[in-house]
mmCIF file of C-alpha atoms and ligand atoms in Angstrom:
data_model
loop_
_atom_site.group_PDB
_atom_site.id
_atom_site.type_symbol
_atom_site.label_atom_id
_atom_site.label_comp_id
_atom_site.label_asym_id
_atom_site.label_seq_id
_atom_site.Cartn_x
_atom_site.Cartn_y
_atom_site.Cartn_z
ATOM 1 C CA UNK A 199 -58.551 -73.407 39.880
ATOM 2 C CA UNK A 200 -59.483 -74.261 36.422
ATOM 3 C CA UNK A 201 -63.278 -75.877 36.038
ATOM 4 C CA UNK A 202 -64.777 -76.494 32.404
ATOM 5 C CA UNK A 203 -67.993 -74.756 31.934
ATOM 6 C CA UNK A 204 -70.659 -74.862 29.188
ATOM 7 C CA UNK A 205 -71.526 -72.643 26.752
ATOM 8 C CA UNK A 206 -75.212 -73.263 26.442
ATOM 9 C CA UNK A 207 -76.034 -70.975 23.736
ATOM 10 C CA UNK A 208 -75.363 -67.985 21.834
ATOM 11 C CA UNK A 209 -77.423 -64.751 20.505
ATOM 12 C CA UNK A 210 -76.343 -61.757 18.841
ATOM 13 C CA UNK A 211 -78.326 -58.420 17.898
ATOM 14 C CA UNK A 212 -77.289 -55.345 15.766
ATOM 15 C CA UNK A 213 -79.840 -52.198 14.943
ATOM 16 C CA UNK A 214 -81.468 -52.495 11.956
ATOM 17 C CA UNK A 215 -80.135 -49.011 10.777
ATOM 18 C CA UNK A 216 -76.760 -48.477 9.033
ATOM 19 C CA UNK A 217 -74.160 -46.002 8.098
ATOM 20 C CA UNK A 218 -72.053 -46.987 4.835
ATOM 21 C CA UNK A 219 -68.521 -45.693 4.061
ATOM 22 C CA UNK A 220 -70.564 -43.394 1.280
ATOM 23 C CA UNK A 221 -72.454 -41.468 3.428
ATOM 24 C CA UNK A 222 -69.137 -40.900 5.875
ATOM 25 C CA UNK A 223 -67.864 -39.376 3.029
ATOM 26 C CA UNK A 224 -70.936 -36.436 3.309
ATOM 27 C CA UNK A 225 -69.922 -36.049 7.303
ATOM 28 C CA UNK A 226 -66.342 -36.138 7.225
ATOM 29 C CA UNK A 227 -63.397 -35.475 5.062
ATOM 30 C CA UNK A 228 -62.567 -38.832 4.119
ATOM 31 C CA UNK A 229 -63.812 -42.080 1.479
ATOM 32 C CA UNK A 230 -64.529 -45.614 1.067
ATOM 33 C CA UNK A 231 -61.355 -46.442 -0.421
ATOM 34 C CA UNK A 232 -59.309 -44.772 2.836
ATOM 35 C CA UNK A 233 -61.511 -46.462 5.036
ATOM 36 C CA UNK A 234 -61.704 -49.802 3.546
ATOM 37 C CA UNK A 235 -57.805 -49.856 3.126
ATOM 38 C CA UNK A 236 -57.333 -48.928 6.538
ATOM 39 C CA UNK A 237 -59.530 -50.831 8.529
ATOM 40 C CA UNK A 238 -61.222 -53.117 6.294
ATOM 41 C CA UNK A 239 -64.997 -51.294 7.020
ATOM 42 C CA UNK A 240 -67.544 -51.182 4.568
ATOM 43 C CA UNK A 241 -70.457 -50.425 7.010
ATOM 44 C CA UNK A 242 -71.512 -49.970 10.443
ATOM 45 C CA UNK A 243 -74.672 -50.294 12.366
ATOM 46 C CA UNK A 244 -76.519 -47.748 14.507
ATOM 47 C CA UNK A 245 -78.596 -47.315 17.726
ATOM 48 C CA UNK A 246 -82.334 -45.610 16.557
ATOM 49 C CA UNK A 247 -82.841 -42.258 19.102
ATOM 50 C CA UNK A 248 -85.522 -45.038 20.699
ATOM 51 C CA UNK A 249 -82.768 -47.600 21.830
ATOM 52 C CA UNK A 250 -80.601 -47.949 24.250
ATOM 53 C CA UNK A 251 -77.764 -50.307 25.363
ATOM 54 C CA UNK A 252 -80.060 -52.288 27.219
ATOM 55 C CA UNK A 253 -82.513 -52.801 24.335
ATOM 56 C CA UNK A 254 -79.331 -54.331 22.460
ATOM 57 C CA UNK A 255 -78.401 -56.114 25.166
ATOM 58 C CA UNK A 256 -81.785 -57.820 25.697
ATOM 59 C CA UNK A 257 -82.123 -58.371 21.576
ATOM 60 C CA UNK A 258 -78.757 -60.738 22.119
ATOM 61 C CA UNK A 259 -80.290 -62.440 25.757
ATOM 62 C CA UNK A 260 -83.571 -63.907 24.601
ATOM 63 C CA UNK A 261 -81.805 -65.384 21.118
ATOM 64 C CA UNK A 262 -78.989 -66.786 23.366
ATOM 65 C CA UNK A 263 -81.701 -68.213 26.249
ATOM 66 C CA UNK A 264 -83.531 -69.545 23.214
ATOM 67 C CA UNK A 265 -80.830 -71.289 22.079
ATOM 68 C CA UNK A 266 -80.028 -72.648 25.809
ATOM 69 C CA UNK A 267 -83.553 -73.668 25.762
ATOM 70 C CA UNK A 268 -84.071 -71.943 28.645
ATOM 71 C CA UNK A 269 -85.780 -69.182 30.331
ATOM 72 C CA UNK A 270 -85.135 -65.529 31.563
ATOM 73 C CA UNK A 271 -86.500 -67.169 35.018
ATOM 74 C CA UNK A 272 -83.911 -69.724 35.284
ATOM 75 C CA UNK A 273 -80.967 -67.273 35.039
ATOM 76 C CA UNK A 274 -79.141 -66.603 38.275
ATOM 77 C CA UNK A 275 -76.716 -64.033 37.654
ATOM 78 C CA UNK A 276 -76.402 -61.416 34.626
ATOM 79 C CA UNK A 277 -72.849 -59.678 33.575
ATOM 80 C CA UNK A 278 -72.839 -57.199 30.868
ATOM 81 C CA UNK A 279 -69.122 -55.804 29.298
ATOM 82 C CA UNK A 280 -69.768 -52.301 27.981
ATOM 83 C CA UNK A 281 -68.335 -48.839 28.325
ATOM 84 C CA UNK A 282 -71.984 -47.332 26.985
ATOM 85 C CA UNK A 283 -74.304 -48.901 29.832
ATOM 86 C CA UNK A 284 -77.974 -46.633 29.329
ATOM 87 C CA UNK A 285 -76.508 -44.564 32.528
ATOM 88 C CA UNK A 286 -74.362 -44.266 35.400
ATOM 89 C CA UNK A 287 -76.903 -45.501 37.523
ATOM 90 C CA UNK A 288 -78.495 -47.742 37.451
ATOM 91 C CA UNK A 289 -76.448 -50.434 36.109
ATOM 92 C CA UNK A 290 -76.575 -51.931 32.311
ATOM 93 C CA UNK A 291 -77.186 -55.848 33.642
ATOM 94 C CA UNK A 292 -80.384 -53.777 36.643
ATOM 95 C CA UNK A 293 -81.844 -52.580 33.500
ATOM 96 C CA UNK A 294 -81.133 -56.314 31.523
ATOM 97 C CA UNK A 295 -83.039 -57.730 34.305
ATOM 98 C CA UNK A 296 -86.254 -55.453 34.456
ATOM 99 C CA UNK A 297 -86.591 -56.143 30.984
ATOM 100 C CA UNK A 298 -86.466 -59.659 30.606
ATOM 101 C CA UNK A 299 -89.264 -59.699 33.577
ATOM 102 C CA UNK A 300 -86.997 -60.793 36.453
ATOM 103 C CA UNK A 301 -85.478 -59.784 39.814
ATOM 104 C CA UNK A 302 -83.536 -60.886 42.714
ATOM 105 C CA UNK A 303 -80.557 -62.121 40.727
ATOM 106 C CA UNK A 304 -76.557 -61.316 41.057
ATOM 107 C CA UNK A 305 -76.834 -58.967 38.339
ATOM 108 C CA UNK A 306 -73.845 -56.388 37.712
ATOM 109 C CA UNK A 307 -71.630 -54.650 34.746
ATOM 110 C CA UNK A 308 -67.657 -54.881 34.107
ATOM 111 C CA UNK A 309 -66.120 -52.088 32.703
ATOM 112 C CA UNK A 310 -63.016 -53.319 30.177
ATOM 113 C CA UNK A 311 -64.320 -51.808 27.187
ATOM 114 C CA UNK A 312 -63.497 -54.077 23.921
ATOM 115 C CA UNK A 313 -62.018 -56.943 26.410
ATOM 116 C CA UNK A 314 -65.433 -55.853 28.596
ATOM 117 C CA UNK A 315 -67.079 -59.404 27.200
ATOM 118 C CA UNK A 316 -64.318 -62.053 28.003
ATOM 119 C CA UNK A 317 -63.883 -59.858 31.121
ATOM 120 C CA UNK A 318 -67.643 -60.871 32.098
ATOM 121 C CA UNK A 319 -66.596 -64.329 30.685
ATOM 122 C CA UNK A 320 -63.873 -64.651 33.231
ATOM 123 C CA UNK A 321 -66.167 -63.967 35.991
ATOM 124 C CA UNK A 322 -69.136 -66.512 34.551
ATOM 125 C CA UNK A 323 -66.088 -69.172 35.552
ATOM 126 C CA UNK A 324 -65.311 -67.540 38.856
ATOM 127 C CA UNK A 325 -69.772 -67.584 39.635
ATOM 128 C CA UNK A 326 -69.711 -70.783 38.497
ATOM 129 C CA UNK A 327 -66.553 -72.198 40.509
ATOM 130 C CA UNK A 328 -68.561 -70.561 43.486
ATOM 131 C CA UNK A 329 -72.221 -71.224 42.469
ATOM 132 C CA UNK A 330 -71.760 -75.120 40.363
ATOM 133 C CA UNK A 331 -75.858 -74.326 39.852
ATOM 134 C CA UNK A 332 -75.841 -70.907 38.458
ATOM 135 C CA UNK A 333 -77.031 -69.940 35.302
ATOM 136 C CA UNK A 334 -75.061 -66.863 34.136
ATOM 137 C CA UNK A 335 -76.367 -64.693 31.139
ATOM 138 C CA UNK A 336 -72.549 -63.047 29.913
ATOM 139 C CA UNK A 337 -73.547 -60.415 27.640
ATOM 140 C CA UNK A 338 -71.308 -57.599 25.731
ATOM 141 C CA UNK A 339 -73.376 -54.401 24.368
ATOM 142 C CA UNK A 340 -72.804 -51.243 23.224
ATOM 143 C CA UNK A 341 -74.028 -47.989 21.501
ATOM 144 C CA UNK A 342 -70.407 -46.766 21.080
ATOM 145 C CA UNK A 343 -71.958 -44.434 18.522
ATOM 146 C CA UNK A 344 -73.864 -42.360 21.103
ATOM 147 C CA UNK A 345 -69.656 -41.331 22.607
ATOM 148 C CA UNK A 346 -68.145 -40.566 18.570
ATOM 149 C CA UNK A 347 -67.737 -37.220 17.746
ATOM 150 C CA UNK A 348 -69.044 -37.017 13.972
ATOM 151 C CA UNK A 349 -66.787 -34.421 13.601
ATOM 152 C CA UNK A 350 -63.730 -36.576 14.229
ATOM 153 C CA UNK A 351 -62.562 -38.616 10.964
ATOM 154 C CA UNK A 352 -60.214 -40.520 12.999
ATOM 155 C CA UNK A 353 -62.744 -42.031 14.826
ATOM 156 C CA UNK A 354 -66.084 -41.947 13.720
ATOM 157 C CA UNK A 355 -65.435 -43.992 10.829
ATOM 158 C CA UNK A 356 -64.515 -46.632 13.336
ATOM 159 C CA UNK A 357 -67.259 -48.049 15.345
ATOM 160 C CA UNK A 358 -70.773 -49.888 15.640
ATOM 161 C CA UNK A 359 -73.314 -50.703 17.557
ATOM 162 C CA UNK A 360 -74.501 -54.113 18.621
ATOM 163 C CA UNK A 361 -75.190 -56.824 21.193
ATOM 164 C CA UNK A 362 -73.622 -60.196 22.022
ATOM 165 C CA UNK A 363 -74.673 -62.898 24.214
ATOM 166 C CA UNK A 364 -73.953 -66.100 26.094
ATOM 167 C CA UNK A 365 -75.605 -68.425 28.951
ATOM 168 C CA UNK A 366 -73.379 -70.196 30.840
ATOM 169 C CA UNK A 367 -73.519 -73.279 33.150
ATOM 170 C CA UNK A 368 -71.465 -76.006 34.762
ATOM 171 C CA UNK A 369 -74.116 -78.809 33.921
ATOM 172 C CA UNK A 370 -75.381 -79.144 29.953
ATOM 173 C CA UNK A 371 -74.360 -80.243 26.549
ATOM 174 C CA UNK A 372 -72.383 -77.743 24.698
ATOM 175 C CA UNK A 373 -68.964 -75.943 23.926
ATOM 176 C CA UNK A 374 -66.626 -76.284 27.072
ATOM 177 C CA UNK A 375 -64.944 -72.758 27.970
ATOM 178 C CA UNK A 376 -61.196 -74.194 28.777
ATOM 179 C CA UNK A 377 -59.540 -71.551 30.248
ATOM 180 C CA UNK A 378 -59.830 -67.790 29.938
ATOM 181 C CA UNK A 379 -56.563 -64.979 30.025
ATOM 182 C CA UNK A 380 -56.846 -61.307 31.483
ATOM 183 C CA UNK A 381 -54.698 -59.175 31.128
ATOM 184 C CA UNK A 382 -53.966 -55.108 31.305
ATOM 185 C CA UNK A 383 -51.981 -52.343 31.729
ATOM 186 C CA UNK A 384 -52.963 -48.679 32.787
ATOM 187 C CA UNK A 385 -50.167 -46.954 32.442
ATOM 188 C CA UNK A 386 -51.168 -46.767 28.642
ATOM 189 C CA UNK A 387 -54.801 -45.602 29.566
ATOM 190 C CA UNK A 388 -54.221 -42.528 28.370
ATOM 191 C CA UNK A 389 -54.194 -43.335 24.905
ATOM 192 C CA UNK A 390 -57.752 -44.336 24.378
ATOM 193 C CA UNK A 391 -60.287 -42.235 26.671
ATOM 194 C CA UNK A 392 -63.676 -41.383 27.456
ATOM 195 C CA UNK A 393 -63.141 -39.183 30.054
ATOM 196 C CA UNK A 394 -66.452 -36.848 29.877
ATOM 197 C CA UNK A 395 -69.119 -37.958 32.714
ATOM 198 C CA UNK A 396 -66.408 -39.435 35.084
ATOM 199 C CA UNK A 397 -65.243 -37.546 37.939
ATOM 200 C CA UNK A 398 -61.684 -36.427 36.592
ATOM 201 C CA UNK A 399 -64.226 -34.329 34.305
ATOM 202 C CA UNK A 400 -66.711 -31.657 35.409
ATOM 203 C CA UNK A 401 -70.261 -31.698 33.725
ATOM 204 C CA UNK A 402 -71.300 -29.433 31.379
ATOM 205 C CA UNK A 403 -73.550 -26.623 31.907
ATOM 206 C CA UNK A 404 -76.785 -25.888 29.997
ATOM 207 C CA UNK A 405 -76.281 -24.264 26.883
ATOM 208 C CA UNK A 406 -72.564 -24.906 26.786
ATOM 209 C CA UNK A 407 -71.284 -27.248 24.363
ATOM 210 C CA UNK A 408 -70.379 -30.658 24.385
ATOM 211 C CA UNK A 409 -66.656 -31.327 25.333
ATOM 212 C CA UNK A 410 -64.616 -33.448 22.946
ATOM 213 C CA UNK A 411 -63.516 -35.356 25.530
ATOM 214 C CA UNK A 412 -67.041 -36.225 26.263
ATOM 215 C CA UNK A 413 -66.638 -38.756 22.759
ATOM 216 C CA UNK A 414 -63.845 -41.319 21.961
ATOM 217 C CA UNK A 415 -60.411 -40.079 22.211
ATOM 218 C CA UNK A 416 -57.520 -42.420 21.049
ATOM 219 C CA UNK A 417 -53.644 -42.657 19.284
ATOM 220 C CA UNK A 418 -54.741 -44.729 16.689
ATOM 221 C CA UNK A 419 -51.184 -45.622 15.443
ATOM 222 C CA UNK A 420 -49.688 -46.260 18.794
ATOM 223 C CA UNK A 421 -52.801 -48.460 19.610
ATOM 224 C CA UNK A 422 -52.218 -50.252 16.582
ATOM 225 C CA UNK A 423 -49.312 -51.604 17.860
ATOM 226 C CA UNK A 424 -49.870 -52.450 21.731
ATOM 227 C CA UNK A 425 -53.220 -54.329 20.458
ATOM 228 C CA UNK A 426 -51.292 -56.724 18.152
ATOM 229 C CA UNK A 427 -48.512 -57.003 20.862
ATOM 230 C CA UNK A 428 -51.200 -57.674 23.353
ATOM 231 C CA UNK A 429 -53.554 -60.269 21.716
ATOM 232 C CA UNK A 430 -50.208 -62.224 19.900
ATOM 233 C CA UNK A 431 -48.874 -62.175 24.033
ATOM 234 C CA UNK A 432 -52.374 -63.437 25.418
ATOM 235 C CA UNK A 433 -52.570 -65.987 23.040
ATOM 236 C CA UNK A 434 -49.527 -67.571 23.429
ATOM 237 C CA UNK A 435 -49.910 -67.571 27.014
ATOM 238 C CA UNK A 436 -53.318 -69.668 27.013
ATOM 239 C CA UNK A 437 -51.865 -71.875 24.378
ATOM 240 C CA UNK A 438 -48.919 -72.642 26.534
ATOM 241 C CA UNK A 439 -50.724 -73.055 29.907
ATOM 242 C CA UNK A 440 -53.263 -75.440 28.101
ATOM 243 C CA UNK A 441 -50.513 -77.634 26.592
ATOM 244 C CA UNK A 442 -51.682 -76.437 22.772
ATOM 245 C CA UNK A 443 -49.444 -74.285 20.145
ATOM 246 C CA UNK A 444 -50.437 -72.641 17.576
ATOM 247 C CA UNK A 445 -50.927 -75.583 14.773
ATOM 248 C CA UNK A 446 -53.936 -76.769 17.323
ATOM 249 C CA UNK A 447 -55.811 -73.797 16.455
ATOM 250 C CA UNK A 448 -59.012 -74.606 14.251
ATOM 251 C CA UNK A 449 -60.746 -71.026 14.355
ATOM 252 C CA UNK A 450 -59.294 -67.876 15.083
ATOM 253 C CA UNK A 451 -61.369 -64.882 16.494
ATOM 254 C CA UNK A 452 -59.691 -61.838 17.371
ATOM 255 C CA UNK A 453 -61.838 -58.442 18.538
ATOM 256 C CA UNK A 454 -63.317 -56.707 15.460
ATOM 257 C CA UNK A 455 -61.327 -53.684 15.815
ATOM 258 C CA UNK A 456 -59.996 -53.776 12.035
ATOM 259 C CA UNK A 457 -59.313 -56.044 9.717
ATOM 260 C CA UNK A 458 -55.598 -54.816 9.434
ATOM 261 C CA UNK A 459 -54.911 -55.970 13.258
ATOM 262 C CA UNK A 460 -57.142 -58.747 12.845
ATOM 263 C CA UNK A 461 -54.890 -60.252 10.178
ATOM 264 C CA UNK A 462 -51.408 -59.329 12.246
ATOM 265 C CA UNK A 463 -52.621 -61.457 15.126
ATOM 266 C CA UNK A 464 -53.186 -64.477 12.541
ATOM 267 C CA UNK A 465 -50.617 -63.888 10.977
ATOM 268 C CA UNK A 466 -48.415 -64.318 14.561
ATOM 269 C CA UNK A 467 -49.956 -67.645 14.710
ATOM 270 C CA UNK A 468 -49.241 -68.624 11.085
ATOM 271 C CA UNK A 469 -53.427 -69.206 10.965
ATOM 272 C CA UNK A 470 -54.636 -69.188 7.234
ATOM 273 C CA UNK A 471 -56.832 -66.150 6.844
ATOM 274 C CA UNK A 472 -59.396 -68.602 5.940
ATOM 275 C CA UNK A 473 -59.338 -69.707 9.957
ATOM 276 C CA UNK A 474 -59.517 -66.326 11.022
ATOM 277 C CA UNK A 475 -63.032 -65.162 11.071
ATOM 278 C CA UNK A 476 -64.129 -61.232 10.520
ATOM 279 C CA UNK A 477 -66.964 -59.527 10.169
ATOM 280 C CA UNK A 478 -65.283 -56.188 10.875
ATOM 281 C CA UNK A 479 -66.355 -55.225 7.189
ATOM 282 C CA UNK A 480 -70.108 -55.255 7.886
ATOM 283 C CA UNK A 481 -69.839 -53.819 12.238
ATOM 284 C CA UNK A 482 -67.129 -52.111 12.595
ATOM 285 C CA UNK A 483 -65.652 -51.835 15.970
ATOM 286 C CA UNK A 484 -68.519 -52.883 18.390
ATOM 287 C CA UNK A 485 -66.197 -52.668 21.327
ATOM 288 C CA UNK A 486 -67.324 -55.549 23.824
ATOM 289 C CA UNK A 487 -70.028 -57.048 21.790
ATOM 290 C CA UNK A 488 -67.391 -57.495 18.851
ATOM 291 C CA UNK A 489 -66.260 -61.349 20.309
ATOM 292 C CA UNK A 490 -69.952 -62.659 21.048
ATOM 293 C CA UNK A 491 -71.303 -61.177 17.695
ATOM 294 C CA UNK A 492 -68.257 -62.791 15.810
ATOM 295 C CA UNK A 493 -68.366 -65.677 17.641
ATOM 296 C CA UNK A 494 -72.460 -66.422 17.436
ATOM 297 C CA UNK A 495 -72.185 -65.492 13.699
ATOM 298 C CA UNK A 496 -68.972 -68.116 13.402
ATOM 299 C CA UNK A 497 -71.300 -70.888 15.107
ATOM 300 C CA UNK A 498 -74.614 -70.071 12.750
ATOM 301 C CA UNK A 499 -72.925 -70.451 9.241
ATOM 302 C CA UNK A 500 -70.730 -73.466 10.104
ATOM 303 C CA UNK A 501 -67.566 -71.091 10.350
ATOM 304 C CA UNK A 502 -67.177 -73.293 13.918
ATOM 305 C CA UNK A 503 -67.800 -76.988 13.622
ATOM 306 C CA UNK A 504 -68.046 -79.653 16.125
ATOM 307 C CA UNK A 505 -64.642 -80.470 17.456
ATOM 308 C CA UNK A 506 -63.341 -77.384 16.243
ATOM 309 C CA UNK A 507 -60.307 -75.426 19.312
ATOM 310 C CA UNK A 508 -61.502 -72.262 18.969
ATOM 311 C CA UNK A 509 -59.019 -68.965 20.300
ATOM 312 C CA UNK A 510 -60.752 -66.139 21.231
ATOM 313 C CA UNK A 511 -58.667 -62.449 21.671
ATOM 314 C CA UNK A 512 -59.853 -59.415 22.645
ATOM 315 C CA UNK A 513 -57.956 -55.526 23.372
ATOM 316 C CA UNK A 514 -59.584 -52.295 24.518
ATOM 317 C CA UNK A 515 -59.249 -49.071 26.334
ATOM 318 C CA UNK A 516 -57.467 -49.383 29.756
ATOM 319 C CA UNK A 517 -55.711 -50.924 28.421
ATOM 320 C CA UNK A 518 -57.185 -54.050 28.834
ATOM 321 C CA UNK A 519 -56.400 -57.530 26.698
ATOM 322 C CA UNK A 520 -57.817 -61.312 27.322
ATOM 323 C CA UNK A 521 -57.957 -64.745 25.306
ATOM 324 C CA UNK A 522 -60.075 -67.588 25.575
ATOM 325 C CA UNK A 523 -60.175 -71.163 24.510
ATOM 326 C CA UNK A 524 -63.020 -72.710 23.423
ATOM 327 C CA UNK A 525 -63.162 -76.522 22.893
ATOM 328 C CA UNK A 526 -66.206 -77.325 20.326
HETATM 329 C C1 LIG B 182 -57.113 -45.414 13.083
HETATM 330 C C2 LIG B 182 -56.292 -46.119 12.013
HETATM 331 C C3 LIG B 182 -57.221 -46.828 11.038
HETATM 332 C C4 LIG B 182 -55.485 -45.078 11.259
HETATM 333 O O1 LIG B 182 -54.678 -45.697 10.292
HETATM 334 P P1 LIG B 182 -53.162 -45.208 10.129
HETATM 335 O O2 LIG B 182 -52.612 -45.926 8.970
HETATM 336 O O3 LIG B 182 -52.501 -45.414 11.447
HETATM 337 O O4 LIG B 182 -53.354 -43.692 9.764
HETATM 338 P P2 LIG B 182 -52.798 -42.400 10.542
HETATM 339 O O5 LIG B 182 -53.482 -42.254 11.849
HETATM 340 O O6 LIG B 182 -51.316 -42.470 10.549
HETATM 341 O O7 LIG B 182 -53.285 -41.280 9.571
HETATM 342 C C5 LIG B 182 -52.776 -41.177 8.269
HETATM 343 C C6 LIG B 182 -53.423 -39.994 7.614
HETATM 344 O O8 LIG B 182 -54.805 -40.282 7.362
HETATM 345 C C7 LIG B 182 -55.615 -39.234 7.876
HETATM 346 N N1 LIG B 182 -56.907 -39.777 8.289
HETATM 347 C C8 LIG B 182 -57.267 -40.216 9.531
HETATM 348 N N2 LIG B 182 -58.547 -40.617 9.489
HETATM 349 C C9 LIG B 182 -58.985 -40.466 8.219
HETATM 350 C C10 LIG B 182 -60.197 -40.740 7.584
HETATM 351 N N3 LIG B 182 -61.241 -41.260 8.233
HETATM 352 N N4 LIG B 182 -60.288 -40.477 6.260
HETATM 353 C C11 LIG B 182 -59.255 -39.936 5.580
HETATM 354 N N5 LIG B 182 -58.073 -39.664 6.142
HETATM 355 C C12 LIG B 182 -57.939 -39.928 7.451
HETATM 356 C C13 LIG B 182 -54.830 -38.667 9.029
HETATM 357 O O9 LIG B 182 -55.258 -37.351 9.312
HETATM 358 C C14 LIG B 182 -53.427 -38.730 8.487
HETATM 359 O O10 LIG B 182 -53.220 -37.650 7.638
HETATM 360 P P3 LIG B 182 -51.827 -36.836 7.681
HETATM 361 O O11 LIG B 182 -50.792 -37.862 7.312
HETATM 362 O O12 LIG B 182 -52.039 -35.778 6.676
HETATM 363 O O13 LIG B 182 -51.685 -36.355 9.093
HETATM 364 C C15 LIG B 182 -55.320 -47.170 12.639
HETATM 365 O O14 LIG B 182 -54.276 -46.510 13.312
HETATM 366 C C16 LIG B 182 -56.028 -48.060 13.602
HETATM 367 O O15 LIG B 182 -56.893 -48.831 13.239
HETATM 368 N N6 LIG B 182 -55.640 -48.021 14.890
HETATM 369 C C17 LIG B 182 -56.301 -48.781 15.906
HETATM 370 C C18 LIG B 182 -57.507 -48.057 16.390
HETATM 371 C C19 LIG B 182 -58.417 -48.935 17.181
HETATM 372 O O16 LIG B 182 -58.632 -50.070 16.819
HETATM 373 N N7 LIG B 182 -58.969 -48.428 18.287
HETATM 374 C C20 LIG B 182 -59.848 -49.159 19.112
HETATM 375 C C21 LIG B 182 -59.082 -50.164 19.866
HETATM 376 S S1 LIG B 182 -60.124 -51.267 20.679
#
């Protein structure tokens, strides 16, 4: 069943603190140049000790409710994409709700990592197939930060911290959501884990250390490949089932992961790098809230204009990989 829906409005949030390529280069063994030419990173942002997912999350809500001009109240459901939720229990979206002063709603998170927003995007369509009055609040946060081991220079140099959000709705002036791609494949799981605090890993003790496999764990290289494989695949398949090819394509936003695979995937799709937005340089990886902070920045400085087809294209742990089309 495909139903348009309406992307009301946007918000985005990063921490105000940041961590340049410069002072990597007093952590780990590495530099600016290896990171830049590598991934395209300049600088990152990072959680204070005082916030938590949530607080990101909630940052992004009330900018995109503002921009819906509308209210925490009116919200009937909340989804939030991360693999850094504030805790096990209770829930990333339970805590979203107590702060923005409400209860009683569908509220609930998606674990998909990087692909955890267009994931929660997915199932805004499937709410609002079901529920034509809802008012879903989509967001993607992390504080990927808080699961890097600074110790690790293949990683750590990597990732961010941020927010992004959307409100959704069948009813509204706005961006129409055309059609949204999932996709994954777990046999490949292995290659990107976070396996510390789930049950295939026993707790630590008190006083013994922290287990590497408590932080980010990944096959960069091998990764490298399945994610432009994956998002070039996704992308052809939304084009294709929505009667568009690739010359239809007006903005290009594939997940922040580096600027390297970023440019791969438009290259693919033969989309000047000049249609292909990144921010990459300034965030870094910010796993699920990479699309809605790329996306919300895109809108803001005229990057995405009225009429614009916009492709969205996102890849993450599981593996997990999605697209979505987005007619301005
Ligand atoms: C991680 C990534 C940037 C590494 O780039 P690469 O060109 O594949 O580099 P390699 O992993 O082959 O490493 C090359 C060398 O650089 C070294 N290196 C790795 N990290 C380094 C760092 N931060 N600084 C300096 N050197 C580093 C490696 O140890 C290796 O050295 P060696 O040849 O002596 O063993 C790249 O593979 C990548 O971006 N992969 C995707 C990761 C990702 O996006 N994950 C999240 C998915 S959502």
């Amino acid at each position: 069943m495909s139903i348009d829906i309406v992307l009301r409005g946007l918000g985005r949030y990063v921490p105000e603190k940041t961590l340049t390529n410069a002072a990597l280069e007093k952590i780990v063994d590495t530099s600016d140049e290896w990171i830049f030419t590598r991934t395209g990173i300049r600088v990152r942002h990072i959680a204070s000790e005082e916030q938590n997912t949530s607080d990101l999350a909630v940052e992004a809500a009330r900018q995109a409710l503002a921009n819906a001009n509308m209210e925490a109240e009116e919200l009937t459901h909340i989804v939030v994409g991360t693999f850094t939720p504030d805790a096990m229990v209770p829930s990333c979206a339970c805590v979203v709700e107590e702060k923005l002063g409400i209860k009683g709603r569908a509220v609930y998170d998606i674990a998909a990592a990087c692909s955890g927003f267009l994931y929660a995007l997915e199932n805004a369509r499937a709410i609002l197939a079901l529920h034509p009055e809802a008012r879903v609040l989509v967001i993607g946060a992390e504080t990927v930060t808080r699961r890097i081991n600074f110790e690790d220079r293949t990683t750590c140099v990597l990732f961010g911290d941020g927010a992004g959000a959307a409100v959704l709705t069948r009813d509204g002036e706005g961006p129409k959501v055309l059609d949204v791609k999932l996709s994954s494949d777990g046999s490949l799981g292995r290659l990107l884990t976070v396996n510390g605090g789930g049950s295939c890993s026993s707790y630590s003790r008190p006083g013994e250390p922290i287990r590497e496999d408590y932080f980010v764990q990944m096959e960069g290289r091998e990764i490298f490949k399945h994610a432009v494989r994956s998002m070039t695949g996704v992308c052809n398949e939304i084009l294709e089932d929505n009667g568009r090819t690739r010359h239809d394509i007006d903005v290009l936003i594939p997940h922040q992961a580096n600027w390297r695979i970023i440019d791969a995937v438009g290259r693919k799709f033969d989309v000047p790098p000049e249609k292909v937005y990144s921010n990459v340089d300034r965030y870094g990886n910010t796993s699920a809230a990479s699309i809605p902070l790329a996306l919300s920045e895109a809108v803001d400085n005229d990057f995405v204009k009225d009429g614009d087809l916009v492709l969205l294209t996102s890849f993450g742990g599981g593996f997990t990989w999605a697209s979505a089309l987005l007619q301005f």
